[in-house]
Amino acid sequence: MAKILIIGANGQIGSELVEALAARHGADNVLASDVSPHNLYQAKRYLQLDVLDRAALAALIEAEDVSQVYQLAALLSATGEQMPLKAWTLNMDGLLNILEIARERKEAGKPLQVFWPSSIAAFGPNTPAVNTPQMTVMDPGTIYGISKLAGERLCEYYFTKYGVDVRSIRYPGIISFKSPPGGGTTDYAIAIFHAALRGETYSCFLEEDTTLPMIYMPDAIRATLELMDAPAERIAIRSAYNIDGLSFCPRELAEAIRAKRPDFQIEYKPDARQGIAKTWPQSLDDSKAQEDWGWEARIALPQLVDDMLANIRV
Ligand code: NAD
């Protein structure tokens, strides 16, 4: 059977996607890979692989007859601002390597379906912030957001010019308990639960009323798999789809946690990430994803809070 390759498998999303794909397709058919030599989440098949090594990547895809790849390796918004050139190189060249391999394989009659995530960071200060349309002004101010916008254009280009079956989602901030967040501006919404469970006051790096779009990991994984499962002719957008999950600000999240842990305390000490957050949307119009491949978020804030508090081990 043709294989599925996940690049960046030790990350917040990769660690959960490997598990979901293994449950569906059999663990022997799922190749987890990361630049790290350590198989952090005990994937049945794990390889050390640098997405920037195109020759090694192409050789692996050929040797394993890979037919589907999830390219998740990236530097995220907050980390990217500390290392802008590294972020640009990893985020752009990693994607280009996959797209080029997919182009070559299509020409050789061995199609490779590609998933690559964009982000709400691709929007900017002049984007309408509420119910952000699918097609709108995009003027990102972070190197991460600029790489995501450029990546979206590359995806559409490789589909239009070469017929590469590439699909993408503009993920909102993803909340999960299995692995630590990867250095993004929405990380507070995970760290806050760890502080609450340790009985500590949480020092929030965003202002209390900073509303951002978020999504709980099971919804994010389901969105990814539903998009990849959809018939190609249903996928009208080859840049990246808006998907909406839920929106809240730190104060609302703290109140929802306090409903379960009445002693929980929060203080606000905004840092540079506040400057990033205020340029991002508050909610997204995902009607195109609904129409094209039936997207619908299922998990609301009370369920998310219950689940996070029940599952985080501190
Ligand atoms: P993460 O930082 O948790 O994981 C990224 C993984 O990539 C890490 O395990 C890292 O070791 C690996 N990696 C780094 N350099 C590599 C290289 N050269 N070759 C191979 N692997 C390498 O990130 P994540 O949160 O899982 O995000 C995955 C993708 O989803 C990224 O493209 C990110 O931009 C996007 N995204 C994430 C969120 C979110 O909230 N987590 C939101 C929007 C978009």
mmCIF file with all atom_site columns, N, CA, C and O in Angstrom, residues 12 48-49 81 92 154:
data_model
loop_
_atom_site.group_PDB
_atom_site.id
_atom_site.type_symbol
_atom_site.label_atom_id
_atom_site.label_alt_id
_atom_site.label_comp_id
_atom_site.label_asym_id
_atom_site.label_entity_id
_atom_site.label_seq_id
_atom_site.pdbx_PDB_ins_code
_atom_site.Cartn_x
_atom_site.Cartn_y
_atom_site.Cartn_z
_atom_site.occupancy
_atom_site.B_iso_or_equiv
_atom_site.pdbx_formal_charge
_atom_site.auth_seq_id
_atom_site.auth_comp_id
_atom_site.auth_asym_id
_atom_site.auth_atom_id
_atom_site.pdbx_PDB_model_num
ATOM 1  N N  . GLN A 1 12  ? 3.259  19.988 17.662 1.00 0.00 ? 12  GLN A N  1
ATOM 2  C CA . GLN A 1 12  ? 1.932  19.993 18.280 1.00 0.00 ? 12  GLN A CA 1
ATOM 3  C C  . GLN A 1 12  ? 0.895  19.300 17.390 1.00 0.00 ? 12  GLN A C  1
ATOM 4  O O  . GLN A 1 12  ? 0.116  18.471 17.859 1.00 0.00 ? 12  GLN A O  1
ATOM 5  N N  . GLN A 1 48  ? 14.416 10.224 11.021 1.00 0.00 ? 48  GLN A N  1
ATOM 6  C CA . GLN A 1 48  ? 14.974 11.575 11.113 1.00 0.00 ? 48  GLN A CA 1
ATOM 7  C C  . GLN A 1 48  ? 15.103 12.108 9.684  1.00 0.00 ? 48  GLN A C  1
ATOM 8  O O  . GLN A 1 48  ? 15.715 11.462 8.832  1.00 0.00 ? 48  GLN A O  1
ATOM 9  N N  . LEU A 1 49  ? 14.524 13.261 9.429  1.00 0.00 ? 49  LEU A N  1
ATOM 10 C CA . LEU A 1 49  ? 14.537 13.813 8.076  1.00 0.00 ? 49  LEU A CA 1
ATOM 11 C C  . LEU A 1 49  ? 14.475 15.333 8.153  1.00 0.00 ? 49  LEU A C  1
ATOM 12 O O  . LEU A 1 49  ? 13.642 15.881 8.877  1.00 0.00 ? 49  LEU A O  1
ATOM 13 N N  . GLU A 1 81  ? 9.817  35.646 14.781 1.00 0.00 ? 81  GLU A N  1
ATOM 14 C CA . GLU A 1 81  ? 10.256 37.041 14.961 1.00 0.00 ? 81  GLU A CA 1
ATOM 15 C C  . GLU A 1 81  ? 11.644 37.107 15.590 1.00 0.00 ? 81  GLU A C  1
ATOM 16 O O  . GLU A 1 81  ? 12.344 38.097 15.431 1.00 0.00 ? 81  GLU A O  1
ATOM 17 N N  . MET A 1 92  ? 9.614  28.616 3.646  1.00 0.00 ? 92  MET A N  1
ATOM 18 C CA . MET A 1 92  ? 9.458  28.672 2.186  1.00 0.00 ? 92  MET A CA 1
ATOM 19 C C  . MET A 1 92  ? 10.139 27.492 1.497  1.00 0.00 ? 92  MET A C  1
ATOM 20 O O  . MET A 1 92  ? 9.544  26.852 0.641  1.00 0.00 ? 92  MET A O  1
ATOM 21 N N  . LEU A 1 154 ? 2.112  30.096 -3.617 1.00 0.00 ? 154 LEU A N  1
ATOM 22 C CA . LEU A 1 154 ? 2.858  28.995 -4.245 1.00 0.00 ? 154 LEU A CA 1
ATOM 23 C C  . LEU A 1 154 ? 1.965  27.767 -4.435 1.00 0.00 ? 154 LEU A C  1
ATOM 24 O O  . LEU A 1 154 ? 2.027  27.108 -5.474 1.00 0.00 ? 154 LEU A O  1
#
